[in-house]
Structure formats: C-alpha cells, structure tokens
mmCIF file of C-alpha atoms and ligand atoms in Angstrom:
data_model
loop_
_atom_site.group_PDB
_atom_site.id
_atom_site.type_symbol
_atom_site.label_atom_id
_atom_site.label_comp_id
_atom_site.label_asym_id
_atom_site.label_seq_id
_atom_site.Cartn_x
_atom_site.Cartn_y
_atom_site.Cartn_z
ATOM 1 C CA MET A 24 126.367 91.706 122.178
ATOM 2 C CA ASP A 25 124.015 93.846 120.102
ATOM 3 C CA TRP A 26 120.491 94.682 121.236
ATOM 4 C CA TYR A 27 118.833 92.203 118.918
ATOM 5 C CA SER A 28 120.936 89.229 120.090
ATOM 6 C CA LEU A 29 120.143 90.121 123.678
ATOM 7 C CA THR A 30 116.385 90.418 123.224
ATOM 8 C CA ARG A 31 116.441 87.299 121.081
ATOM 9 C CA GLN A 32 118.082 85.300 123.849
ATOM 10 C CA LEU A 33 115.366 86.411 126.242
ATOM 11 C CA PHE A 34 112.548 85.858 123.771
ATOM 12 C CA PHE A 35 113.653 82.423 122.652
ATOM 13 C CA ARG A 36 112.867 81.193 126.161
ATOM 14 C CA LEU A 37 109.216 81.961 125.514
ATOM 15 C CA SER A 38 106.832 80.007 123.298
ATOM 16 C CA GLY A 39 107.027 80.716 119.560
ATOM 17 C CA GLU A 40 103.983 82.899 119.254
ATOM 18 C CA THR A 41 104.331 84.721 122.592
ATOM 19 C CA SER A 42 107.841 85.857 121.765
ATOM 20 C CA HIS A 43 106.720 86.741 118.266
ATOM 21 C CA GLU A 44 103.988 89.027 119.583
ATOM 22 C CA LEU A 45 106.237 90.540 122.237
ATOM 23 C CA GLY A 46 108.887 91.209 119.626
ATOM 24 C CA LEU A 47 106.413 93.012 117.400
ATOM 25 C CA ASP A 48 105.061 95.025 120.337
ATOM 26 C CA LEU A 49 108.570 96.015 121.316
ATOM 27 C CA LEU A 50 109.349 97.017 117.741
ATOM 28 C CA GLY A 51 106.183 99.129 117.615
ATOM 29 C CA ALA A 52 106.971 100.742 120.965
ATOM 30 C CA GLY A 53 110.553 101.433 119.860
ATOM 31 C CA GLU A 54 109.205 103.262 116.847
ATOM 32 C CA ARG A 55 106.622 105.271 118.797
ATOM 33 C CA LEU A 56 109.244 106.296 121.371
ATOM 34 C CA GLY A 57 111.624 107.374 118.617
ATOM 35 C CA LEU A 58 114.245 104.809 119.682
ATOM 36 C CA LEU A 59 114.381 102.798 116.491
ATOM 37 C CA LYS A 60 116.002 105.533 114.472
ATOM 38 C CA HIS A 61 118.977 105.342 116.842
ATOM 39 C CA LEU A 62 119.102 101.569 117.226
ATOM 40 C CA ALA A 63 118.461 100.435 113.678
ATOM 41 C CA PRO A 64 121.631 99.849 111.659
ATOM 42 C CA ALA A 65 122.044 101.993 108.534
ATOM 43 C CA VAL A 66 121.324 100.231 105.248
ATOM 44 C CA ALA A 67 122.984 101.266 101.985
ATOM 45 C CA ASN A 68 121.009 102.424 98.959
ATOM 46 C CA LEU A 69 120.854 100.006 96.062
ATOM 47 C CA GLU A 70 118.181 101.282 93.744
ATOM 48 C CA THR A 71 116.387 98.653 91.746
ATOM 49 C CA GLU A 72 113.515 98.986 89.301
ATOM 50 C CA VAL A 73 111.136 96.078 88.953
ATOM 51 C CA ALA A 74 107.654 95.960 87.389
ATOM 52 C CA GLY A 75 107.788 99.736 86.927
ATOM 53 C CA ILE A 76 108.398 100.331 90.656
ATOM 54 C CA ARG A 77 111.544 101.917 92.098
ATOM 55 C CA PHE A 78 112.889 100.135 95.178
ATOM 56 C CA ALA A 79 115.458 101.809 97.448
ATOM 57 C CA ASN A 80 117.090 98.382 97.770
ATOM 58 C CA PRO A 81 116.115 94.868 96.666
ATOM 59 C CA VAL A 82 115.622 93.345 100.154
ATOM 60 C CA GLY A 83 112.040 93.178 101.371
ATOM 61 C CA LEU A 84 110.056 91.922 104.325
ATOM 62 C CA ALA A 85 108.066 88.830 103.317
ATOM 63 C CA ALA A 86 104.344 88.528 104.009
ATOM 64 C CA GLY A 87 103.042 87.132 107.268
ATOM 65 C CA LEU A 88 105.048 89.038 109.860
ATOM 66 C CA ASP A 89 102.936 92.178 109.697
ATOM 67 C CA LYS A 90 99.657 90.555 108.713
ATOM 68 C CA ASN A 91 97.497 93.553 109.666
ATOM 69 C CA GLY A 92 99.751 96.450 108.725
ATOM 70 C CA ASP A 93 100.098 97.353 112.415
ATOM 71 C CA TYR A 94 103.888 97.810 112.313
ATOM 72 C CA ILE A 95 104.574 99.396 108.920
ATOM 73 C CA ASP A 96 106.438 102.453 110.230
ATOM 74 C CA ALA A 97 108.513 100.343 112.598
ATOM 75 C CA PHE A 98 109.614 97.921 109.879
ATOM 76 C CA ALA A 99 110.295 100.860 107.575
ATOM 77 C CA ARG A 100 112.904 102.139 110.061
ATOM 78 C CA LEU A 101 114.882 98.930 109.763
ATOM 79 C CA GLY A 102 115.920 99.657 106.175
ATOM 80 C CA PHE A 103 113.837 97.226 104.136
ATOM 81 C CA GLY A 104 113.665 98.161 100.448
ATOM 82 C CA PHE A 105 110.020 97.136 100.504
ATOM 83 C CA ILE A 106 107.475 95.795 102.933
ATOM 84 C CA GLU A 107 104.767 93.269 102.186
ATOM 85 C CA ILE A 108 101.874 93.192 104.632
ATOM 86 C CA GLY A 109 99.126 90.532 104.911
ATOM 87 C CA THR A 110 97.993 87.939 104.110
ATOM 88 C CA VAL A 111 94.707 89.705 104.673
ATOM 89 C CA THR A 112 91.243 88.220 104.110
ATOM 90 C CA PRO A 113 87.910 90.007 103.524
ATOM 91 C CA ARG A 114 86.609 89.282 107.038
ATOM 92 C CA PRO A 115 88.613 89.065 110.277
ATOM 93 C CA GLN A 116 89.364 85.496 111.382
ATOM 94 C CA PRO A 117 91.166 83.964 114.366
ATOM 95 C CA GLY A 118 93.321 81.449 112.506
ATOM 96 C CA ASN A 119 94.083 77.963 113.807
ATOM 97 C CA PRO A 120 94.118 77.020 117.514
ATOM 98 C CA LYS A 121 97.387 77.637 119.369
ATOM 99 C CA PRO A 122 100.086 76.406 119.506
ATOM 100 C CA ARG A 123 100.600 77.059 115.808
ATOM 101 C CA LEU A 124 104.100 78.551 115.561
ATOM 102 C CA PHE A 125 107.184 76.464 116.359
ATOM 103 C CA ARG A 126 110.838 77.454 116.308
ATOM 104 C CA LEU A 127 113.515 74.913 115.435
ATOM 105 C CA PRO A 128 116.629 76.939 116.314
ATOM 106 C CA GLU A 129 119.189 74.250 115.574
ATOM 107 C CA GLN A 130 117.812 73.923 112.064
ATOM 108 C CA ARG A 131 117.303 77.697 111.752
ATOM 109 C CA ALA A 132 113.755 76.884 110.799
ATOM 110 C CA ILE A 133 110.161 77.660 111.716
ATOM 111 C CA ILE A 134 107.048 75.543 111.305
ATOM 112 C CA ASN A 135 103.776 77.451 111.309
ATOM 113 C CA ARG A 136 100.120 76.690 110.809
ATOM 114 C CA MET A 137 98.803 80.132 111.659
ATOM 115 C CA GLY A 138 95.956 79.850 109.117
ATOM 116 C CA PHE A 139 95.694 83.506 108.058
ATOM 117 C CA ASN A 140 94.875 84.914 111.499
ATOM 118 C CA ASN A 141 94.128 88.559 110.707
ATOM 119 C CA LYS A 142 91.888 91.486 111.566
ATOM 120 C CA GLY A 143 90.313 91.716 108.123
ATOM 121 C CA VAL A 144 90.921 93.957 105.133
ATOM 122 C CA ASP A 145 89.140 97.050 106.499
ATOM 123 C CA HIS A 146 91.434 97.167 109.519
ATOM 124 C CA LEU A 147 94.512 96.759 107.314
ATOM 125 C CA VAL A 148 93.443 99.601 105.027
ATOM 126 C CA GLU A 149 92.974 101.898 108.034
ATOM 127 C CA ARG A 150 96.460 101.001 109.252
ATOM 128 C CA VAL A 151 97.992 101.759 105.866
ATOM 129 C CA LYS A 152 96.220 105.115 105.794
ATOM 130 C CA ALA A 153 97.531 105.925 109.284
ATOM 131 C CA SER A 154 101.143 105.064 108.448
ATOM 132 C CA SER A 155 103.651 107.629 107.276
ATOM 133 C CA TYR A 156 105.729 105.140 105.257
ATOM 134 C CA GLU A 157 106.654 106.404 101.812
ATOM 135 C CA GLY A 158 108.539 103.377 100.514
ATOM 136 C CA VAL A 159 107.244 100.476 98.463
ATOM 137 C CA LEU A 160 104.314 98.666 100.062
ATOM 138 C CA GLY A 161 102.987 95.327 98.844
ATOM 139 C CA ILE A 162 99.675 94.016 100.097
ATOM 140 C CA ASN A 163 99.196 90.253 100.113
ATOM 141 C CA ILE A 164 95.621 88.995 99.774
ATOM 142 C CA GLY A 165 93.900 85.664 100.431
ATOM 143 C CA LYS A 166 90.566 84.048 101.136
ATOM 144 C CA ASN A 167 88.725 83.397 104.382
ATOM 145 C CA PHE A 168 89.057 79.824 105.659
ATOM 146 C CA ASP A 169 85.276 79.305 105.527
ATOM 147 C CA THR A 170 84.897 80.516 101.947
ATOM 148 C CA ALA A 171 84.627 77.495 99.658
ATOM 149 C CA VAL A 172 87.540 77.161 97.233
ATOM 150 C CA GLU A 173 85.004 77.394 94.362
ATOM 151 C CA ASP A 174 84.042 80.854 95.655
ATOM 152 C CA ALA A 175 87.597 82.012 96.329
ATOM 153 C CA THR A 176 87.652 84.479 93.429
ATOM 154 C CA GLN A 177 85.084 86.689 95.140
ATOM 155 C CA ASP A 178 87.248 86.914 98.274
ATOM 156 C CA TYR A 179 90.290 87.919 96.237
ATOM 157 C CA LEU A 180 88.220 90.492 94.305
ATOM 158 C CA THR A 181 86.866 91.968 97.547
ATOM 159 C CA CYS A 182 90.384 92.351 98.897
ATOM 160 C CA LEU A 183 91.748 93.669 95.591
ATOM 161 C CA ASP A 184 89.080 96.393 95.446
ATOM 162 C CA LYS A 185 89.843 97.544 98.973
ATOM 163 C CA VAL A 186 93.635 97.412 99.008
ATOM 164 C CA TYR A 187 94.300 98.555 95.441
ATOM 165 C CA PRO A 188 94.305 102.319 96.090
ATOM 166 C CA HIS A 189 96.740 101.853 99.003
ATOM 167 C CA ALA A 190 99.288 99.403 97.571
ATOM 168 C CA ASP A 191 102.280 99.720 95.264
ATOM 169 C CA TYR A 192 101.742 96.098 94.261
ATOM 170 C CA ILE A 193 99.298 93.373 95.203
ATOM 171 C CA THR A 194 100.250 89.764 95.863
ATOM 172 C CA VAL A 195 97.773 86.985 95.240
ATOM 173 C CA ASN A 196 98.631 84.304 97.766
ATOM 174 C CA ILE A 197 97.609 80.854 96.582
ATOM 175 C CA SER A 198 100.380 78.946 98.310
ATOM 176 C CA SER A 199 99.764 78.889 102.046
ATOM 177 C CA PRO A 200 99.564 75.261 103.153
ATOM 178 C CA ASN A 201 97.388 76.212 106.136
ATOM 179 C CA THR A 202 94.126 77.119 104.417
ATOM 180 C CA PRO A 203 92.497 73.905 103.215
ATOM 181 C CA GLY A 204 92.298 73.703 99.434
ATOM 182 C CA LEU A 205 94.114 76.987 98.806
ATOM 183 C CA ARG A 206 97.023 75.414 96.981
ATOM 184 C CA THR A 207 94.697 73.717 94.494
ATOM 185 C CA LEU A 208 94.245 77.201 93.006
ATOM 186 C CA GLN A 209 97.784 76.938 91.665
ATOM 187 C CA TYR A 210 96.903 74.244 89.203
ATOM 188 C CA GLY A 211 95.302 73.985 85.785
ATOM 189 C CA ASP A 212 92.088 75.805 84.965
ATOM 190 C CA ALA A 213 91.586 76.900 88.580
ATOM 191 C CA LEU A 214 94.553 79.265 88.311
ATOM 192 C CA LYS A 215 93.337 80.818 85.071
ATOM 193 C CA GLU A 216 89.815 81.150 86.412
ATOM 194 C CA LEU A 217 91.123 83.010 89.453
ATOM 195 C CA LEU A 218 93.588 85.285 87.690
ATOM 196 C CA GLU A 219 91.495 86.371 84.698
ATOM 197 C CA PRO A 220 88.827 88.173 86.753
ATOM 198 C CA LEU A 221 91.545 89.780 88.878
ATOM 199 C CA LYS A 222 93.223 91.092 85.744
ATOM 200 C CA GLU A 223 89.913 92.497 84.506
ATOM 201 C CA ARG A 224 89.254 94.194 87.813
ATOM 202 C CA GLN A 225 92.790 95.626 87.808
ATOM 203 C CA ALA A 226 92.043 97.280 84.462
ATOM 204 C CA GLN A 227 88.914 98.904 85.917
ATOM 205 C CA LEU A 228 90.734 100.075 89.043
ATOM 206 C CA THR A 229 93.616 101.477 86.990
ATOM 207 C CA SER A 230 91.554 104.276 85.491
ATOM 208 C CA GLU A 231 90.823 105.688 88.934
ATOM 209 C CA HIS A 232 93.922 104.781 90.930
ATOM 210 C CA GLY A 233 96.701 104.278 88.393
ATOM 211 C CA HIS A 234 98.368 101.014 87.497
ATOM 212 C CA LYS A 235 99.414 98.682 90.329
ATOM 213 C CA PRO A 236 101.079 95.411 89.310
ATOM 214 C CA ILE A 237 99.756 92.058 90.522
ATOM 215 C CA PHE A 238 102.198 89.366 91.661
ATOM 216 C CA VAL A 239 101.376 85.740 92.421
ATOM 217 C CA LYS A 240 103.013 83.837 95.284
ATOM 218 C CA ILE A 241 103.657 80.153 94.738
ATOM 219 C CA ALA A 242 104.725 77.108 96.750
ATOM 220 C CA PRO A 243 108.102 75.364 96.628
ATOM 221 C CA ASP A 244 106.469 71.949 96.400
ATOM 222 C CA MET A 245 105.800 71.786 92.651
ATOM 223 C CA SER A 246 107.374 69.509 90.059
ATOM 224 C CA ALA A 247 109.304 71.107 87.195
ATOM 225 C CA GLU A 248 106.351 70.397 84.929
ATOM 226 C CA GLU A 249 103.937 72.112 87.304
ATOM 227 C CA VAL A 250 106.201 75.153 87.560
ATOM 228 C CA GLY A 251 106.192 75.306 83.764
ATOM 229 C CA LEU A 252 102.401 75.243 83.629
ATOM 230 C CA VAL A 253 102.127 77.959 86.287
ATOM 231 C CA ALA A 254 104.621 80.120 84.376
ATOM 232 C CA ASP A 255 102.574 79.738 81.175
ATOM 233 C CA THR A 256 99.368 80.737 82.968
ATOM 234 C CA LEU A 257 101.002 83.753 84.627
ATOM 235 C CA LEU A 258 102.116 84.989 81.218
ATOM 236 C CA ALA A 259 98.796 84.205 79.541
ATOM 237 C CA THR A 260 96.786 86.053 82.199
ATOM 238 C CA GLY A 261 99.023 89.129 82.250
ATOM 239 C CA MET A 262 100.421 88.750 85.745
ATOM 240 C CA GLU A 263 103.349 91.054 86.387
ATOM 241 C CA GLY A 264 105.546 89.154 88.785
ATOM 242 C CA VAL A 265 105.909 85.944 90.749
ATOM 243 C CA ILE A 266 107.013 85.465 94.338
ATOM 244 C CA ALA A 267 108.796 82.182 94.928
ATOM 245 C CA THR A 268 108.310 80.721 97.408
ATOM 246 C CA ASN A 269 106.008 80.210 100.363
ATOM 247 C CA THR A 270 106.714 77.583 103.071
ATOM 248 C CA THR A 271 107.149 73.889 102.262
ATOM 249 C CA LEU A 272 105.258 70.770 103.291
ATOM 250 C CA SER A 273 108.504 68.815 103.078
ATOM 251 C CA ARG A 274 110.230 67.858 106.319
ATOM 252 C CA GLU A 275 113.644 67.285 104.824
ATOM 253 C CA GLY A 276 116.264 68.697 107.139
ATOM 254 C CA VAL A 277 114.133 68.604 110.278
ATOM 255 C CA GLU A 278 113.652 64.847 110.693
ATOM 256 C CA GLY A 279 113.868 63.883 114.336
ATOM 257 C CA ALA A 280 114.013 67.489 115.526
ATOM 258 C CA ARG A 281 111.811 68.738 118.348
ATOM 259 C CA TYR A 282 108.633 70.042 116.641
ATOM 260 C CA GLY A 283 109.890 68.614 113.324
ATOM 261 C CA ASP A 284 106.666 66.616 112.969
ATOM 262 C CA GLU A 285 104.306 69.513 113.628
ATOM 263 C CA GLN A 286 101.821 70.167 110.871
ATOM 264 C CA GLY A 287 102.131 73.315 108.816
ATOM 265 C CA GLY A 288 104.589 75.059 106.526
ATOM 266 C CA LEU A 289 108.324 74.805 107.084
ATOM 267 C CA SER A 290 110.492 77.870 106.457
ATOM 268 C CA GLY A 291 114.062 78.989 107.022
ATOM 269 C CA ALA A 292 117.227 77.060 106.111
ATOM 270 C CA PRO A 293 115.462 73.795 105.148
ATOM 271 C CA VAL A 294 113.422 75.513 102.409
ATOM 272 C CA GLU A 295 116.341 77.403 100.907
ATOM 273 C CA ASP A 296 117.314 74.979 98.153
ATOM 274 C CA LEU A 297 113.716 74.173 97.225
ATOM 275 C CA ALA A 298 112.942 77.882 96.881
ATOM 276 C CA THR A 299 116.101 78.612 94.896
ATOM 277 C CA GLN A 300 115.395 75.685 92.601
ATOM 278 C CA THR A 301 111.856 76.993 92.012
ATOM 279 C CA VAL A 302 113.281 80.431 91.164
ATOM 280 C CA ARG A 303 115.689 78.783 88.720
ATOM 281 C CA LEU A 304 112.938 76.781 87.018
ATOM 282 C CA LEU A 305 110.724 79.854 86.777
ATOM 283 C CA ALA A 306 113.556 81.930 85.329
ATOM 284 C CA ALA A 307 114.123 79.332 82.618
ATOM 285 C CA GLU A 308 110.399 79.155 81.797
ATOM 286 C CA LEU A 309 109.760 82.900 81.886
ATOM 287 C CA GLY A 310 112.875 83.912 79.958
ATOM 288 C CA GLY A 311 112.933 87.360 81.564
ATOM 289 C CA LYS A 312 109.320 88.182 80.627
ATOM 290 C CA LEU A 313 108.250 88.417 84.266
ATOM 291 C CA PRO A 314 110.271 89.464 87.292
ATOM 292 C CA ILE A 315 110.780 86.955 90.108
ATOM 293 C CA ILE A 316 110.968 87.782 93.803
ATOM 294 C CA GLY A 317 113.061 85.128 95.549
ATOM 295 C CA VAL A 318 112.171 84.158 99.111
ATOM 296 C CA GLY A 319 112.894 81.130 101.255
ATOM 297 C CA GLY A 320 115.725 80.393 103.634
ATOM 298 C CA ILE A 321 117.776 83.550 103.118
ATOM 299 C CA LEU A 322 119.832 83.668 106.303
ATOM 300 C CA ASP A 323 122.811 85.711 105.145
ATOM 301 C CA GLY A 324 124.166 87.838 102.311
ATOM 302 C CA GLU A 325 125.231 84.784 100.355
ATOM 303 C CA GLY A 326 121.673 83.433 100.473
ATOM 304 C CA ALA A 327 120.404 86.646 98.916
ATOM 305 C CA VAL A 328 123.089 86.499 96.205
ATOM 306 C CA ASP A 329 122.109 82.892 95.411
ATOM 307 C CA LYS A 330 118.481 83.896 94.780
ATOM 308 C CA ILE A 331 119.543 86.671 92.390
ATOM 309 C CA ASP A 332 121.980 84.284 90.675
ATOM 310 C CA ALA A 333 119.081 81.864 90.184
ATOM 311 C CA GLY A 334 117.122 84.578 88.366
ATOM 312 C CA ALA A 335 115.347 86.698 90.988
ATOM 313 C CA SER A 336 115.274 90.495 90.727
ATOM 314 C CA LEU A 337 114.322 91.117 94.353
ATOM 315 C CA VAL A 338 114.426 89.054 97.546
ATOM 316 C CA GLN A 339 112.368 88.841 100.726
ATOM 317 C CA VAL A 340 113.151 87.501 104.187
ATOM 318 C CA TYR A 341 111.074 86.200 107.058
ATOM 319 C CA SER A 342 112.667 83.368 109.088
ATOM 320 C CA GLY A 343 116.150 84.799 108.570
ATOM 321 C CA PHE A 344 114.922 88.064 110.031
ATOM 322 C CA ILE A 345 113.626 86.217 113.106
ATOM 323 C CA TYR A 346 116.963 84.440 113.616
ATOM 324 C CA ARG A 347 119.352 87.191 112.590
ATOM 325 C CA GLY A 348 117.440 90.395 113.291
ATOM 326 C CA PRO A 349 117.736 93.689 111.425
ATOM 327 C CA GLU A 350 121.464 93.261 110.688
ATOM 328 C CA LEU A 351 120.455 90.709 108.033
ATOM 329 C CA ILE A 352 118.940 93.452 105.863
ATOM 330 C CA GLY A 353 122.120 95.525 105.509
ATOM 331 C CA GLU A 354 124.199 92.387 105.110
ATOM 332 C CA CYS A 355 122.033 91.249 102.189
ATOM 333 C CA VAL A 356 122.074 94.691 100.568
ATOM 334 C CA ASP A 357 125.878 94.883 100.859
ATOM 335 C CA ALA A 358 126.296 91.402 99.376
ATOM 336 C CA LEU A 359 123.978 92.287 96.485
ATOM 337 C CA ALA A 360 125.833 95.558 95.892
ATOM 338 C CA ALA A 361 129.105 93.601 95.683
ATOM 339 C CA GLN A 362 127.454 91.111 93.312
ATOM 340 C CA ARG A 363 126.254 93.966 91.108
ATOM 341 C CA ALA A 364 129.704 95.534 91.091
ATOM 342 C CA ARG A 365 131.195 92.228 89.931
ATOM 343 C CA GLY A 366 128.722 92.375 87.053
HETATM 344 C C1 LIG B 418 104.927 82.411 110.937
HETATM 345 C C2 LIG B 418 104.849 82.618 109.460
HETATM 346 C C3 LIG B 418 103.703 83.195 108.893
HETATM 347 C C4 LIG B 418 103.611 83.383 107.519
HETATM 348 N N1 LIG B 418 102.493 83.953 106.999
HETATM 349 C C5 LIG B 418 102.415 84.190 105.667
HETATM 350 C C6 LIG B 418 101.290 84.847 105.119
HETATM 351 O O1 LIG B 418 100.355 85.243 105.819
HETATM 352 N N2 LIG B 418 101.257 85.019 103.769
HETATM 353 C C7 LIG B 418 102.278 84.630 102.937
HETATM 354 O O2 LIG B 418 102.213 84.829 101.731
HETATM 355 N N3 LIG B 418 103.376 84.020 103.442
HETATM 356 C C8 LIG B 418 103.461 83.797 104.776
HETATM 357 N N4 LIG B 418 104.581 83.194 105.290
HETATM 358 C C9 LIG B 418 105.632 82.732 104.365
HETATM 359 C C10 LIG B 418 106.792 83.728 104.250
HETATM 360 O O3 LIG B 418 106.355 84.951 103.719
HETATM 361 C C11 LIG B 418 107.908 83.140 103.340
HETATM 362 O O4 LIG B 418 107.383 82.989 102.037
HETATM 363 C C12 LIG B 418 108.420 81.791 103.816
HETATM 364 O O5 LIG B 418 108.497 81.756 105.223
HETATM 365 C C13 LIG B 418 109.791 81.449 103.249
HETATM 366 O O6 LIG B 418 110.733 82.452 103.591
HETATM 367 P P1 LIG B 418 111.720 82.355 104.858
HETATM 368 O O7 LIG B 418 112.442 81.043 104.765
HETATM 369 O O8 LIG B 418 112.616 83.559 104.741
HETATM 370 O O9 LIG B 418 110.867 82.417 106.068
HETATM 371 C C14 LIG B 418 104.689 82.984 106.669
HETATM 372 C C15 LIG B 418 105.838 82.427 107.234
HETATM 373 C C16 LIG B 418 105.935 82.238 108.605
HETATM 374 C C17 LIG B 418 107.188 81.635 109.177
#
C-alpha cells in the first residue's frame, strides 16, 4: 500500500474537516522536512500554452484546497502544472459554522458549505511572497459574506488590486453556492456590471505589472440558454478564460446516502457529467475564442481526457485529489499525453 492510501485510511476515520486540516498540515510538514521530494511521484512534462501562459502540464489544483496560500510549495512538489489558491476575500472571515464538510466515500463525492473561510487577502499575498514556487499560480477572488451583492464589485476590485502583482492569472469566482446571492452575479446585467470595471482595472494594473489574464469560474447548474448568455458576456467584456465548473446544488447520484441531504455544493463523481456538459456547451458557444478550464468529478485519467474532448484546454482537480491522492496528477498527465499523441 502506498503512503497516501495508508494515511487516507487513517484520516477517513476522522470528521471531514479535521482530516482535511490534518492532511494539509502533514503535507506542509512533509515539505518543510524535505520528505515530499522523495515521496511525491514523478510527473511527466506536457507543456501547454493557454491564455499566453506556459504550463508545465495541463493538470492543476482547483481552488478551495489552499484557500490562504499556506501550502503552495508543498502542492508544487506534487507535480501540478498549475496551482489555484483562494477563494480569498478582502477581509478575513470564519466561514459557516461546523460541520460544513462531508465526505460521501461510496459516491466518491464531497458536500461542502465552507462559505469562503479564509484569512483575508493581505495574509494570502504575504504567503505568496514567502513561497519559492516558480510555476503557474492562479489566485481566485470573491466577496465577503457580509458585503451586499450590490456592492460586490468593490470587493472584487480590492482583491484584484492586491493579488494582481503576485498572480499569473486571476479567477473571478461567482459560482460558490455557499455565499448568499453570489451566483446571481452570473446572470444578465449583473455579470456585465461586475466584469467591466474589473477589465478596466486590469488595463490600469497592466502598465505597472504586465498583463495577467482574468478567468471567470461558473456553476454547473445553468441551462443551455444561460450558458450561452454567459459566454456572450465573457466575450463582450474581454474575459480571457472560463473555469467550468464549481460544485453543484443538484443531489443526483447521492440520494439516500449518508450526508446526501446536507446543504452546500456537491463535488466529485456526481458532478462529472454536469461539468463536462457545461464545458461542451461553452465550447460550442465560444468557438475557440476563449480557453476553457474543465473541472468537476475528474477521478482518473479518463476523466481528464473527457474534459479535453469536450473542449477544455486545461483541467483542475479537487475531490479526485482527496480520494486518489497525488498519483491522480501523473495519471491524468499520462492519459492526456496519450490523447495528444493520438491526435
Ligand atoms: C471543500 C471544498 C471547498 C471548495 N472551495 C472553493 C473555493 O473556495 N473557491 C472555488 O472557486 N471553488 C471551490 N471549490 C470547488 C472546486 O474548486 C471545484 O470547482 C469543484 O469541487 C468541482 O471539482 P471536483 O469534482 O474535482 O472537486 C471547493 C470544493 C470543495 C470540495
């Protein structure tokens, strides 16, 4: 049994969030003690250029696992082609009351209602400055839970200003189901009114810090028509990529399961088809004008291949990483290399 399977067996006896925190602490300690470089499996190179950025491979860590940028160097050791930290908000906030993270192992799923628990953008920036990571770093930004949705733009601008100099790309997260009202920003005029000022601010920041693309992360719970409208707005406002998708509000695939009725966003295997379908719809609407990052339910190499087949240029993993551990990264890269070789 490999080291990840062993620690996983021990950790899965603990509550969702306790094991999560212990796992991250252990990862951080492994890095500080210099153990990770021996334990982490080697990952092949599979260079990929997207939105003007060169990625060592197309398999990234999705947002939400390293919300504060506290474990960047540790995750870097595991062979990710890119790492997305956050979601970060302007001010620190505790998130929702615990319990708020539930594992559904039989369904290879997670339900969470963390609610953007994070130490605030200033802490995250300090952590990025202290890290020695040289690979691609995305920083995912959001709004504080007590900022009214009408005032959300200011929160995103505050975060954009602070993270911009330290990121390779910035993700605007408008798709977490756990911050009341956040998802309404995905629709109609609200989306345009959020993205236009961000685009303007990006232009100002570019002169001092160079160009950093802005991506937008969307939910898997939209109709085809809604996906079409979002795609139009992303193009009209000059966004440079779209991350599809966040967790789902659907409970298909977890009916009757322990914790299946918990409130929050569902991720892992049950969101896979919804996410892939969203990627496919986006690809059809965008016609190659914007790159898509596919995320949701990737649990093996085949899952990664399916996202690329649907039209994604890069993929990210979260729940699959929790269930499979670091071996998932190399497995996905190898499967994508084989897919590329097939043409
Ligand atoms: C516990 C947990 C926390 C998450 N936190 C965030 C977050 O802060 N920001 C974000 O954009 N996505 C967040 N996500 C969503 C993931 O980044 C990803 O989009 C989603 O889980 C689907 O991918 P997966 O099936 O590989 O997990 C979170 C997911 C989980 C399970």
